[in-house]
Coordinates of C-alpha atoms in Angstrom, one line a residue:
M31 CA -86.7 31.2 4.3
K32 CA -84.0 28.6 3.5
N33 CA -86.0 25.9 5.3
S34 CA -89.2 26.8 3.5
L35 CA -87.4 26.6 0.1
I36 CA -86.1 23.1 1.0
F37 CA -89.5 21.8 1.9
T38 CA -91.0 23.4 -1.2
L39 CA -88.5 21.6 -3.4
F40 CA -89.2 18.4 -1.5
W41 CA -92.9 18.5 -2.0
I42 CA -92.6 19.4 -5.6
A43 CA -90.3 16.4 -6.1
I44 CA -92.9 14.1 -4.4
S45 CA -95.8 15.5 -6.4
A46 CA -93.8 14.8 -9.6
I47 CA -93.3 11.1 -8.8
Q48 CA -95.9 8.4 -8.8
V49 CA -95.9 7.8 -5.1
A50 CA -98.4 5.0 -5.0
P51 CA -101.1 3.6 -7.2
D52 CA -104.6 4.7 -6.5
A53 CA -106.3 1.9 -4.5
S54 CA -109.7 2.6 -6.1
N55 CA -108.2 1.5 -9.5
H56 CA -107.4 -2.0 -8.1
R57 CA -110.9 -3.1 -7.1
Y58 CA -112.6 -5.7 -9.4
S59 CA -115.7 -7.8 -9.6
E60 CA -115.8 -11.3 -10.8
G61 CA -115.2 -11.4 -14.6
D62 CA -113.7 -7.9 -14.8
S63 CA -110.8 -7.5 -17.1
V64 CA -107.6 -6.9 -15.2
P65 CA -104.8 -5.1 -17.1
L66 CA -102.0 -7.4 -18.2
Y67 CA -99.0 -5.8 -20.0
A68 CA -96.0 -7.5 -21.6
N69 CA -93.0 -5.4 -20.9
K70 CA -89.7 -6.6 -22.3
V71 CA -87.4 -9.6 -22.9
G72 CA -83.6 -9.9 -22.7
P73 CA -80.6 -11.9 -21.6
F74 CA -80.9 -12.6 -17.9
H75 CA -77.3 -11.7 -17.1
N76 CA -77.4 -8.4 -19.1
P77 CA -79.9 -6.1 -17.3
S78 CA -79.3 -3.2 -19.7
E79 CA -79.8 -5.3 -22.8
T80 CA -83.6 -5.5 -23.1
Y81 CA -85.9 -5.6 -26.1
R82 CA -89.6 -5.2 -26.7
Y83 CA -91.6 -8.3 -26.0
F84 CA -92.8 -8.7 -29.6
D85 CA -89.3 -8.2 -31.0
L86 CA -89.2 -12.0 -30.6
P87 CA -91.8 -13.6 -32.9
F88 CA -94.4 -14.3 -30.3
C89 CA -97.8 -14.5 -31.9
S90 CA -100.5 -12.1 -30.9
P91 CA -104.3 -12.8 -30.9
G92 CA -105.2 -9.2 -31.8
D93 CA -104.1 -5.6 -32.1
V94 CA -101.2 -4.7 -29.9
K95 CA -101.8 -1.5 -27.9
E96 CA -99.0 0.4 -26.2
K97 CA -99.5 1.7 -22.7
K98 CA -98.7 5.4 -22.2
E99 CA -95.7 5.6 -19.9
A100 CA -94.3 8.3 -17.6
L101 CA -90.8 9.8 -18.1
G102 CA -89.2 7.6 -15.5
E103 CA -90.6 4.4 -17.0
V104 CA -89.2 5.3 -20.4
L105 CA -85.8 6.0 -18.8
N106 CA -86.0 2.7 -17.1
G107 CA -86.4 0.9 -20.4
D108 CA -90.0 -0.1 -19.9
R109 CA -92.1 -0.5 -23.1
L110 CA -95.5 -1.9 -22.0
V111 CA -97.9 -3.4 -24.6
S112 CA -101.0 -5.5 -24.3
A113 CA -100.2 -9.1 -23.6
P114 CA -101.6 -12.1 -25.6
Y115 CA -103.2 -13.6 -22.4
K116 CA -106.5 -12.7 -20.9
L117 CA -106.7 -13.1 -17.1
D118 CA -110.1 -12.0 -16.0
F119 CA -110.7 -11.5 -12.2
K120 CA -111.5 -14.9 -10.5
R121 CA -112.0 -16.7 -13.8
E122 CA -110.0 -19.9 -14.0
K123 CA -108.9 -21.4 -17.3
D124 CA -107.4 -24.8 -18.1
T125 CA -105.0 -25.0 -21.1
E126 CA -106.5 -22.1 -23.0
V127 CA -105.0 -21.5 -26.4
A128 CA -103.8 -17.9 -26.6
C129 CA -102.8 -18.0 -30.3
K130 CA -101.3 -20.3 -33.0
S131 CA -98.3 -19.6 -35.1
K132 CA -96.2 -21.2 -37.8
L133 CA -92.5 -20.3 -37.1
S134 CA -90.3 -19.9 -40.1
K135 CA -86.7 -21.1 -40.2
K136 CA -85.6 -17.5 -39.4
E137 CA -88.0 -17.2 -36.5
V138 CA -86.9 -20.6 -35.1
A139 CA -83.2 -19.4 -35.3
Q140 CA -84.2 -16.2 -33.5
F141 CA -85.9 -18.0 -30.7
R142 CA -83.0 -20.5 -30.4
A143 CA -80.5 -17.6 -30.1
A144 CA -82.7 -16.1 -27.4
V145 CA -82.9 -19.4 -25.5
K146 CA -79.1 -19.9 -25.8
K147 CA -78.6 -16.5 -24.1
D148 CA -81.1 -17.3 -21.2
Y149 CA -83.7 -14.8 -22.3
Y150 CA -86.4 -14.0 -19.8
F151 CA -89.7 -12.1 -20.2
Q152 CA -91.3 -9.5 -17.9
M153 CA -95.0 -8.7 -17.6
Y154 CA -97.1 -6.6 -15.3
Y155 CA -100.5 -7.8 -14.0
D156 CA -102.4 -5.1 -12.1
D157 CA -99.0 -3.4 -11.5
L158 CA -97.5 -6.7 -10.1
P159 CA -94.4 -7.9 -11.9
I160 CA -94.2 -11.4 -13.5
W161 CA -91.0 -13.1 -14.8
G162 CA -90.3 -16.3 -16.6
F163 CA -87.8 -17.8 -19.0
I164 CA -88.8 -18.3 -22.6
G165 CA -87.1 -21.6 -23.0
K166 CA -84.5 -24.1 -21.8
V167 CA -81.3 -25.7 -23.0
D168 CA -80.9 -29.5 -22.6
R169 CA -77.2 -30.2 -21.8
E170 CA -77.7 -33.5 -20.0
G171 CA -75.2 -36.1 -21.2
R172 CA -73.7 -33.8 -23.8
D173 CA -70.2 -32.3 -23.5
D174 CA -70.1 -30.7 -27.0
P175 CA -72.2 -27.5 -27.2
S176 CA -73.0 -28.4 -30.8
E177 CA -75.0 -31.3 -29.5
Y178 CA -77.2 -29.3 -27.0
K179 CA -80.9 -29.3 -27.6
Y180 CA -83.0 -26.1 -27.4
F181 CA -86.6 -25.9 -26.4
L182 CA -89.2 -23.1 -26.3
F183 CA -91.8 -23.1 -23.5
K184 CA -95.3 -22.8 -25.0
H185 CA -97.5 -23.3 -21.9
I186 CA -97.6 -20.8 -18.9
Q187 CA -99.5 -21.4 -15.7
F188 CA -100.6 -18.2 -13.9
D189 CA -101.2 -18.7 -10.1
I190 CA -103.0 -15.7 -8.8
S191 CA -104.0 -14.8 -5.2
Y192 CA -106.8 -12.4 -4.3
N193 CA -108.3 -10.9 -1.2
R194 CA -112.0 -10.0 -1.7
D195 CA -112.0 -7.7 -4.7
R196 CA -108.3 -7.1 -5.1
V197 CA -105.3 -8.9 -6.7
I198 CA -102.6 -9.7 -4.1
E199 CA -100.0 -11.9 -5.8
I200 CA -99.2 -13.5 -9.1
S201 CA -96.6 -15.9 -10.3
A202 CA -95.9 -17.6 -13.7
R203 CA -94.7 -21.2 -14.0
M204 CA -93.5 -22.6 -17.3
D205 CA -94.6 -26.2 -18.1
P206 CA -91.3 -28.1 -18.7
H207 CA -93.1 -30.8 -20.6
S208 CA -95.0 -28.6 -23.0
V209 CA -92.1 -27.4 -25.3
V210 CA -91.2 -26.9 -28.9
D211 CA -87.9 -28.2 -30.2
L212 CA -85.9 -25.4 -31.8
T213 CA -82.7 -27.4 -32.3
E214 CA -83.0 -27.7 -36.1
D215 CA -83.7 -24.9 -38.6
K216 CA -87.1 -26.0 -39.9
D217 CA -90.6 -24.6 -39.9
V218 CA -92.5 -25.4 -36.7
D219 CA -96.1 -25.1 -35.8
V220 CA -96.7 -23.9 -32.2
E221 CA -99.7 -23.2 -30.0
F222 CA -99.1 -20.8 -27.1
M223 CA -101.3 -21.9 -24.2
Y224 CA -101.9 -20.8 -20.7
T225 CA -103.7 -21.9 -17.5
V226 CA -105.1 -19.6 -14.8
K227 CA -105.6 -20.7 -11.2
W228 CA -107.1 -18.5 -8.5
R229 CA -106.9 -18.9 -4.7
E230 CA -108.0 -16.7 -1.8
T231 CA -105.5 -15.2 0.7
D232 CA -105.7 -13.2 3.9
T233 CA -102.8 -10.9 2.9
P234 CA -104.1 -7.3 2.8
F235 CA -103.7 -5.1 -0.3
E236 CA -101.3 -2.7 1.5
K237 CA -98.8 -5.5 2.0
R238 CA -98.8 -7.1 -1.4
M239 CA -95.5 -5.6 -2.3
D240 CA -93.8 -7.0 0.8
K241 CA -93.0 -10.2 -1.0
Y242 CA -90.7 -8.4 -3.4
S243 CA -88.7 -6.7 -0.7
Q244 CA -88.2 -9.9 1.4
S245 CA -85.4 -11.1 -0.9
S246 CA -83.2 -8.1 0.3
S247 CA -84.2 -8.5 4.0
L248 CA -83.7 -12.2 4.7
P249 CA -82.1 -12.9 8.1
H250 CA -78.6 -13.8 6.8
H251 CA -78.7 -10.7 4.5
L252 CA -79.6 -8.4 7.4
E253 CA -76.8 -10.1 9.4
I254 CA -74.3 -9.2 6.8
H255 CA -75.8 -5.7 6.5
W256 CA -75.5 -5.1 10.2
F257 CA -72.0 -6.6 10.2
S258 CA -71.1 -4.0 7.6
I259 CA -72.6 -1.2 9.7
I260 CA -70.7 -2.4 12.8
N261 CA -67.5 -2.6 10.8
S262 CA -68.0 0.9 9.5
C263 CA -68.8 2.3 12.9
V264 CA -65.6 0.7 14.3
T265 CA -63.7 2.3 11.5
V266 CA -65.2 5.7 12.3
L267 CA -64.5 5.3 16.0
L268 CA -60.9 4.4 15.4
L269 CA -60.4 7.3 13.1
T270 CA -62.2 9.7 15.4
G271 CA -60.1 8.4 18.3
F272 CA -57.0 8.9 16.3
L273 CA -57.9 12.5 15.6
A274 CA -59.0 13.2 19.1
T275 CA -56.0 11.7 20.9
I276 CA -53.2 12.3 18.4
L277 CA -54.0 15.2 16.2
M278 CA -55.7 17.3 18.8
R279 CA -52.9 16.7 21.3
V280 CA -50.4 17.8 18.7
L281 CA -52.4 20.8 18.0
K282 CA -52.7 21.6 21.7
N283 CA -48.9 21.4 22.0
D284 CA -48.6 23.7 18.9
F285 CA -50.9 26.3 20.4
M286 CA -49.0 26.2 23.7
K287 CA -45.6 26.7 22.0
Y288 CA -46.9 29.5 19.8
A289 CA -48.3 31.2 22.9
Q290 CA -44.8 31.4 24.4
D291 CA -42.0 33.5 23.2
E292 CA -40.3 33.0 19.8
E293 CA -37.4 30.9 21.2
A294 CA -39.8 28.2 22.3
A295 CA -41.3 27.9 18.9
D296 CA -38.3 27.0 16.8
D297 CA -39.2 23.4 16.1
Q298 CA -40.4 23.9 12.5
E299 CA -40.5 20.2 11.6
E300 CA -43.5 19.6 14.0
T301 CA -45.1 23.0 14.0
G302 CA -44.2 24.3 10.6
W303 CA -47.8 25.1 9.7
K304 CA -47.6 28.5 11.6
Y305 CA -44.7 29.6 9.3
I306 CA -46.9 29.4 6.2
H307 CA -49.7 31.5 7.7
G308 CA -49.1 34.1 5.0
D309 CA -49.6 31.6 2.2
V310 CA -52.2 29.2 3.5
F311 CA -55.1 31.3 2.3
R312 CA -53.6 32.2 -1.0
F313 CA -56.3 31.5 -3.6
P314 CA -55.8 28.3 -5.7
K315 CA -54.9 28.0 -9.3
Y316 CA -57.8 27.6 -11.8
K317 CA -60.1 29.3 -9.4
S318 CA -63.0 29.2 -11.9
L319 CA -62.8 25.4 -12.3
F320 CA -62.4 25.0 -8.5
A321 CA -65.6 27.1 -7.8
A322 CA -67.5 25.2 -10.5
A323 CA -66.4 21.9 -9.0
L324 CA -67.7 23.1 -5.6
G325 CA -71.0 24.2 -7.1
S326 CA -71.6 20.9 -8.9
G327 CA -70.5 18.9 -5.8
T328 CA -72.9 20.8 -3.6
Q329 CA -75.8 20.3 -6.0
L330 CA -75.1 16.5 -6.2
F331 CA -74.8 16.4 -2.4
T332 CA -78.2 18.1 -2.1
L333 CA -79.6 15.7 -4.8
T334 CA -78.4 12.7 -2.8
V335 CA -80.0 14.0 0.4
F336 CA -83.3 14.6 -1.3
I337 CA -83.2 11.1 -2.8
F338 CA -82.6 9.6 0.7
M339 CA -85.5 11.7 2.1
L340 CA -87.9 10.3 -0.6
A341 CA -86.6 6.8 0.0
L342 CA -87.0 7.0 3.7
V343 CA -90.7 8.2 3.4
G344 CA -91.4 5.2 1.2
V345 CA -91.6 6.7 -2.3
F346 CA -89.4 4.0 -3.9
Y347 CA -91.4 1.0 -2.9
P348 CA -90.6 -2.2 -5.0
Y349 CA -91.6 -1.9 -8.6
N350 CA -92.8 1.7 -8.5
R351 CA -91.8 1.8 -12.1
G352 CA -89.5 4.7 -13.0
A353 CA -89.9 6.6 -9.7
L354 CA -86.2 6.8 -9.0
F355 CA -85.3 8.1 -12.5
T356 CA -88.2 10.6 -12.4
A357 CA -86.9 11.8 -9.0
L358 CA -83.3 12.1 -10.3
V359 CA -84.4 14.2 -13.3
V360 CA -86.8 16.5 -11.4
I361 CA -84.6 17.1 -8.3
Y362 CA -81.5 17.6 -10.4
A363 CA -83.4 20.3 -12.4
L364 CA -84.8 22.0 -9.3
T365 CA -81.4 22.0 -7.4
S366 CA -79.4 23.6 -10.3
G367 CA -79.9 27.0 -8.6
I368 CA -77.9 25.7 -5.7
A369 CA -75.0 24.9 -8.0
G370 CA -75.2 28.3 -9.6
Y371 CA -75.3 30.1 -6.2
T372 CA -72.5 28.2 -4.6
A373 CA -70.1 28.4 -7.6
S374 CA -70.8 32.1 -8.3
S375 CA -70.6 33.1 -4.7
F376 CA -67.3 31.2 -4.0
Y377 CA -65.9 32.4 -7.3
C378 CA -66.5 36.0 -6.3
Q379 CA -65.0 35.4 -2.9
L380 CA -61.9 34.2 -4.7
E381 CA -61.9 37.6 -6.5
G382 CA -62.8 36.1 -9.8
S383 CA -64.0 38.6 -12.5
N384 CA -65.6 36.5 -15.3
W385 CA -68.6 35.0 -13.4
V386 CA -70.5 34.3 -16.6
R387 CA -67.9 31.9 -17.8
N388 CA -67.7 30.4 -14.4
L389 CA -71.5 29.8 -14.5
L390 CA -71.2 28.1 -17.9
L391 CA -68.4 25.9 -16.6
T392 CA -70.6 25.0 -13.6
G393 CA -73.5 24.0 -15.9
C394 CA -71.3 21.8 -18.1
L395 CA -68.9 20.3 -15.5
F396 CA -71.2 17.4 -14.7
C397 CA -73.8 17.6 -17.4
G398 CA -71.2 17.7 -20.2
P399 CA -69.6 14.3 -19.6
L400 CA -73.0 12.8 -18.8
F401 CA -74.5 14.1 -22.0
A402 CA -71.5 12.9 -24.1
T403 CA -71.8 9.4 -22.4
F404 CA -75.5 9.4 -23.0
C405 CA -75.1 10.2 -26.7
F406 CA -72.7 7.4 -27.2
L407 CA -74.7 4.8 -25.2
N408 CA -78.0 5.8 -26.8
T409 CA -76.4 5.3 -30.2
V410 CA -75.2 1.8 -29.1
A411 CA -78.8 1.1 -27.9
I412 CA -80.3 2.3 -31.2
V413 CA -77.9 0.0 -33.2
Y414 CA -79.0 -2.9 -31.0
N415 CA -82.7 -1.8 -31.2
A416 CA -82.9 -2.1 -27.4
T417 CA -85.4 -0.5 -25.2
A418 CA -82.6 1.5 -23.5
A419 CA -82.7 3.7 -26.6
L420 CA -84.8 6.7 -25.7
P421 CA -87.5 7.8 -28.1
F422 CA -87.1 11.2 -29.8
G423 CA -90.1 12.6 -27.8
T424 CA -88.4 11.7 -24.5
I425 CA -85.1 13.3 -25.5
V426 CA -87.1 16.5 -26.4
V427 CA -88.8 16.4 -23.0
I428 CA -85.4 16.1 -21.2
V429 CA -83.9 18.9 -23.4
L430 CA -86.9 21.1 -22.5
I431 CA -86.5 20.4 -18.8
W432 CA -82.8 21.4 -19.1
T433 CA -83.6 24.5 -21.2
L434 CA -86.7 25.8 -19.3
V435 CA -85.9 24.7 -15.7
T436 CA -82.3 23.7 -15.2
S437 CA -80.6 26.6 -17.1
P438 CA -82.8 29.4 -15.8
L439 CA -82.4 28.3 -12.2
L440 CA -78.7 28.0 -12.7
V441 CA -78.5 31.6 -14.0
L442 CA -80.8 32.9 -11.2
G443 CA -78.6 31.1 -8.6
G444 CA -75.5 32.5 -10.2
I445 CA -76.9 36.1 -10.1
A446 CA -77.9 35.7 -6.5
G447 CA -74.4 34.3 -5.6
K448 CA -72.7 37.2 -7.5
N449 CA -74.9 39.8 -5.7
S450 CA -74.4 38.2 -2.2
R451 CA -71.1 40.0 -1.9
I452 CA -69.8 37.7 0.8
E453 CA -66.1 38.2 1.5
F454 CA -63.8 35.3 2.0
Q455 CA -63.1 34.8 5.7
A456 CA -59.4 34.5 6.2
P457 CA -58.0 34.9 9.7
C458 CA -54.5 35.6 8.4
R459 CA -53.3 38.2 5.8
T460 CA -51.8 36.7 2.7
T461 CA -48.3 37.9 1.7
K462 CA -47.5 39.4 -1.6
Y463 CA -45.1 36.6 -2.8
P464 CA -45.7 32.9 -2.1
R465 CA -43.2 31.0 0.0
E466 CA -41.3 28.3 -1.7
I467 CA -42.5 24.8 -0.9
P468 CA -39.7 22.5 0.4
Q469 CA -38.8 19.3 -1.4
L470 CA -41.1 16.6 0.0
P471 CA -40.7 12.7 -0.2
W472 CA -42.7 10.9 -2.9
Y473 CA -45.4 9.6 -0.5
R474 CA -46.4 13.2 0.3
S475 CA -47.2 13.9 -3.4
T476 CA -50.8 14.2 -4.6
V477 CA -51.4 10.6 -6.0
P478 CA -50.2 8.7 -2.9
Q479 CA -52.1 11.0 -0.7
M480 CA -55.3 10.4 -2.8
A481 CA -54.7 6.7 -2.5
M482 CA -54.5 6.9 1.3
A483 CA -57.5 9.3 1.5
G484 CA -59.8 7.1 -0.7
F485 CA -59.0 3.7 0.8
L486 CA -60.4 4.2 4.3
P487 CA -63.8 5.6 3.2
F488 CA -64.1 2.9 0.6
S489 CA -63.3 0.2 3.1
A490 CA -66.2 1.5 5.2
I491 CA -68.8 1.1 2.4
Y492 CA -67.5 -1.8 0.2
I493 CA -69.6 -4.5 1.8
E494 CA -72.8 -2.5 1.0
L495 CA -71.6 -1.8 -2.5
Y496 CA -72.2 -5.4 -3.5
Y497 CA -75.9 -5.2 -2.6
I498 CA -76.3 -1.9 -4.4
F499 CA -74.6 -3.3 -7.5
A500 CA -76.7 -6.5 -7.4
S501 CA -79.8 -4.3 -7.3
V502 CA -78.8 -1.8 -10.0
W503 CA -77.0 -4.3 -12.3
G504 CA -79.0 -7.4 -11.5
H505 CA -82.4 -8.6 -10.6
K506 CA -82.3 -8.1 -6.8
I507 CA -84.3 -5.5 -5.0
Y508 CA -82.8 -3.0 -2.6
T509 CA -85.2 -1.8 0.1
I510 CA -83.2 -1.3 3.3
Y511 CA -82.7 2.4 2.7
S512 CA -82.2 3.1 6.4
I513 CA -79.1 1.0 6.5
L514 CA -77.9 2.7 3.3
F515 CA -78.5 6.1 4.8
I516 CA -76.4 5.2 7.9
V517 CA -73.6 4.0 5.6
F518 CA -73.8 7.3 3.6
I519 CA -73.5 9.3 6.9
I520 CA -70.5 7.2 7.8
L521 CA -68.9 7.8 4.4
L522 CA -69.3 11.5 4.8
I523 CA -67.7 11.5 8.3
V524 CA -64.8 9.3 7.3
T525 CA -64.2 11.4 4.2
A526 CA -64.2 14.6 6.2
F527 CA -61.9 13.2 9.0
I528 CA -59.3 11.7 6.7
T529 CA -59.1 14.9 4.6
V530 CA -58.6 17.0 7.7
A531 CA -55.8 14.7 8.9
L532 CA -54.0 14.7 5.6
T533 CA -54.4 18.5 5.3
Y534 CA -52.8 18.9 8.7
F535 CA -49.8 16.7 7.7
Q536 CA -49.5 18.7 4.5
L537 CA -49.4 22.0 6.4
T538 CA -46.9 20.8 8.9
A539 CA -44.6 20.0 5.9
E540 CA -45.0 23.7 5.0
D541 CA -46.9 22.8 1.8
H542 CA -49.5 25.6 1.5
E543 CA -51.2 24.4 -1.7
W544 CA -53.9 22.5 0.2
W545 CA -57.0 23.7 -1.7
W546 CA -57.0 21.3 -4.7
R547 CA -55.3 18.6 -2.6
S548 CA -58.1 18.5 -0.1
F549 CA -60.7 18.3 -2.9
L550 CA -58.9 15.6 -4.8
C551 CA -58.3 13.5 -1.6
G552 CA -61.9 13.9 -0.6
G553 CA -63.2 12.8 -4.0
S554 CA -60.7 9.9 -4.4
T555 CA -63.2 7.5 -3.0
G556 CA -65.0 7.8 -6.4
L557 CA -61.9 6.3 -8.1
F558 CA -61.9 3.4 -5.7
I559 CA -65.6 2.8 -6.4
Y560 CA -64.8 2.7 -10.1
G561 CA -62.0 0.2 -9.4
Y562 CA -64.6 -1.9 -7.6
C563 CA -66.7 -1.8 -10.8
L564 CA -63.9 -3.6 -12.6
Y565 CA -63.8 -6.3 -9.9
Y566 CA -67.6 -6.7 -9.8
Y567 CA -67.9 -7.0 -13.6
Y568 CA -65.2 -9.6 -14.1
A569 CA -65.4 -11.5 -10.8
R570 CA -69.0 -11.2 -9.4
S571 CA -71.2 -10.9 -12.5
D572 CA -71.9 -12.8 -15.7
M573 CA -72.5 -9.7 -17.9
T574 CA -71.2 -10.1 -21.5
G575 CA -71.4 -8.3 -24.8
F576 CA -70.4 -4.9 -26.1
M577 CA -73.7 -3.1 -25.2
Q578 CA -73.8 -4.3 -21.6
T579 CA -70.1 -3.6 -21.1
S580 CA -70.4 -0.1 -22.5
F581 CA -73.5 0.7 -20.5
F582 CA -72.0 -0.7 -17.3
F583 CA -68.7 1.1 -17.5
G584 CA -70.1 4.2 -19.2
Y585 CA -72.8 5.0 -16.7
M586 CA -70.7 3.9 -13.7
A587 CA -68.0 6.3 -14.8
C588 CA -70.6 9.1 -14.6
I589 CA -71.8 8.0 -11.2
C590 CA -68.3 7.7 -9.8
Y591 CA -67.5 11.1 -11.3
G592 CA -70.5 12.5 -9.4
F593 CA -69.2 10.8 -6.2
F594 CA -65.8 12.4 -6.9
L595 CA -67.4 15.9 -7.1
M596 CA -69.7 15.4 -4.1
L597 CA -67.1 13.9 -1.7
G598 CA -64.4 16.3 -3.0
T599 CA -66.7 19.1 -1.9
V600 CA -67.3 17.5 1.5
G601 CA -63.5 17.0 2.0
F602 CA -62.7 20.6 1.0
R603 CA -65.4 22.1 3.2
A604 CA -64.1 20.1 6.2
A605 CA -60.5 21.0 5.5
L606 CA -61.4 24.7 5.1
F607 CA -63.3 24.7 8.4
F608 CA -60.3 23.0 10.1
V609 CA -57.7 25.4 8.6
R610 CA -59.7 28.4 9.5
H611 CA -60.0 27.1 13.1
I612 CA -56.3 26.4 13.7
Y613 CA -55.1 29.7 12.2
R614 CA -57.8 31.6 14.1
S615 CA -56.5 30.1 17.4
I616 CA -53.0 31.5 17.0
K617 CA -51.7 35.0 16.8
C618 CA -50.3 35.7 13.4
E619 CA -48.3 38.9 12.7

């Protein structure tokens, strides 16, 4: 039953995503009109700061028609409109005039500001992406920025490859000699022209997207990727070896001592964990918040697994516009029942009484900060008039999904969890009064333990983080999902092992408040990832401006918070399994 539910959710998610374009829609005869859409423009180094193509004063030869877009495309900031160029199938053109325009002083200044910020444009021709810069800055022989000269490209050459009746490849080259001087504020006449060249190729239609994934799988990139994998595997082996040879040997000695008479078990410094058997399963403080965190973390873990499943079966091929965002919205909505069931079930195991409040807390624990961040960033995007600002209709759709899908499934999962009546499995009885925790050195407190717990998992993934950031916050394409999946598995293993080790050391110090500590230590990798965000922004990227800065740190805070909940859940589950195992292995009075 459980497996059938998982497969049902998986196929619903696939059916809700544009898996691949219909091949029959990409066959053309000579002279047929092939769809060309202008998408957006924006500063090259600020991937979130994008604007509609005609927000710049490009001239248009006719009525501009907007393309109807899916939910994921809108979330991705795509705003496709008919382009001013006509590229018919296998029809060559030589210096064709697209349109003529007289730029006013204000429009010249607008174009000059865009050229100064390295604005690029993006178009789609038969679902193939095209990029190009709108102008150039002449700095040669000039040290003073006030002496720079600014030019607007007015001539584009489209080089298109075809195989029989299908478009295979397209590129756009800007003519560096056909430019308009924008340096001075004066009216300028400009003719936007284009040239179209066609050539035949043997590349099959099924492989036309391979070109866009090669940039992420070049030999030296793969070499670094595999070096990262080997480095991470060595880390896992060392950690596993440490636990197997040191920790398990100590545990074996503990079990042998506790199996003997009481006089042989007086060494409390090494084996003090037995002496707190009456407190180790005492329920944690803020049990409702704890159960809600576990529910949200379990849902995010399930979401991540489903995303990897879709990636590994090839759903997220390069430039499947909006597929990832659609998948995130759909799968998060469908898995909300898992969060409700996990949180409500565990809350009832902890003998909680107000399960309705716990369910509300579960629903808001991750969505609340995400919604608050979205409201702020969407307001910033509206002020900037950027395409990142969601239209009112899209916001209504998301609210309806949350209202009609996410919330009902959360409630149904909560009711199922409440009625499951699963009792908490504790191998030891809990005493009536808690044992006093002895005074511990500073390095055994929560914050230093979190620092130790988060550093090792982060060190296992930090090399791969650069490629992920360069893809999400840049113009590179990430396609090697198999390597990323291996890194994710390594991350889970290292997180579980380091949390178990620190939990054991905490118990040997007779500190029985391990519940929250294991969750915080497991999730502390999310804090390290956010620290890497600071390093990446200031040292590895050229992002600037209030909008880009707020988008980067705002959404990365939400992502790292999600990692915190997910890995915290993994750490706690591993620690709970370990604690149950060791206390089940001894005889407690």
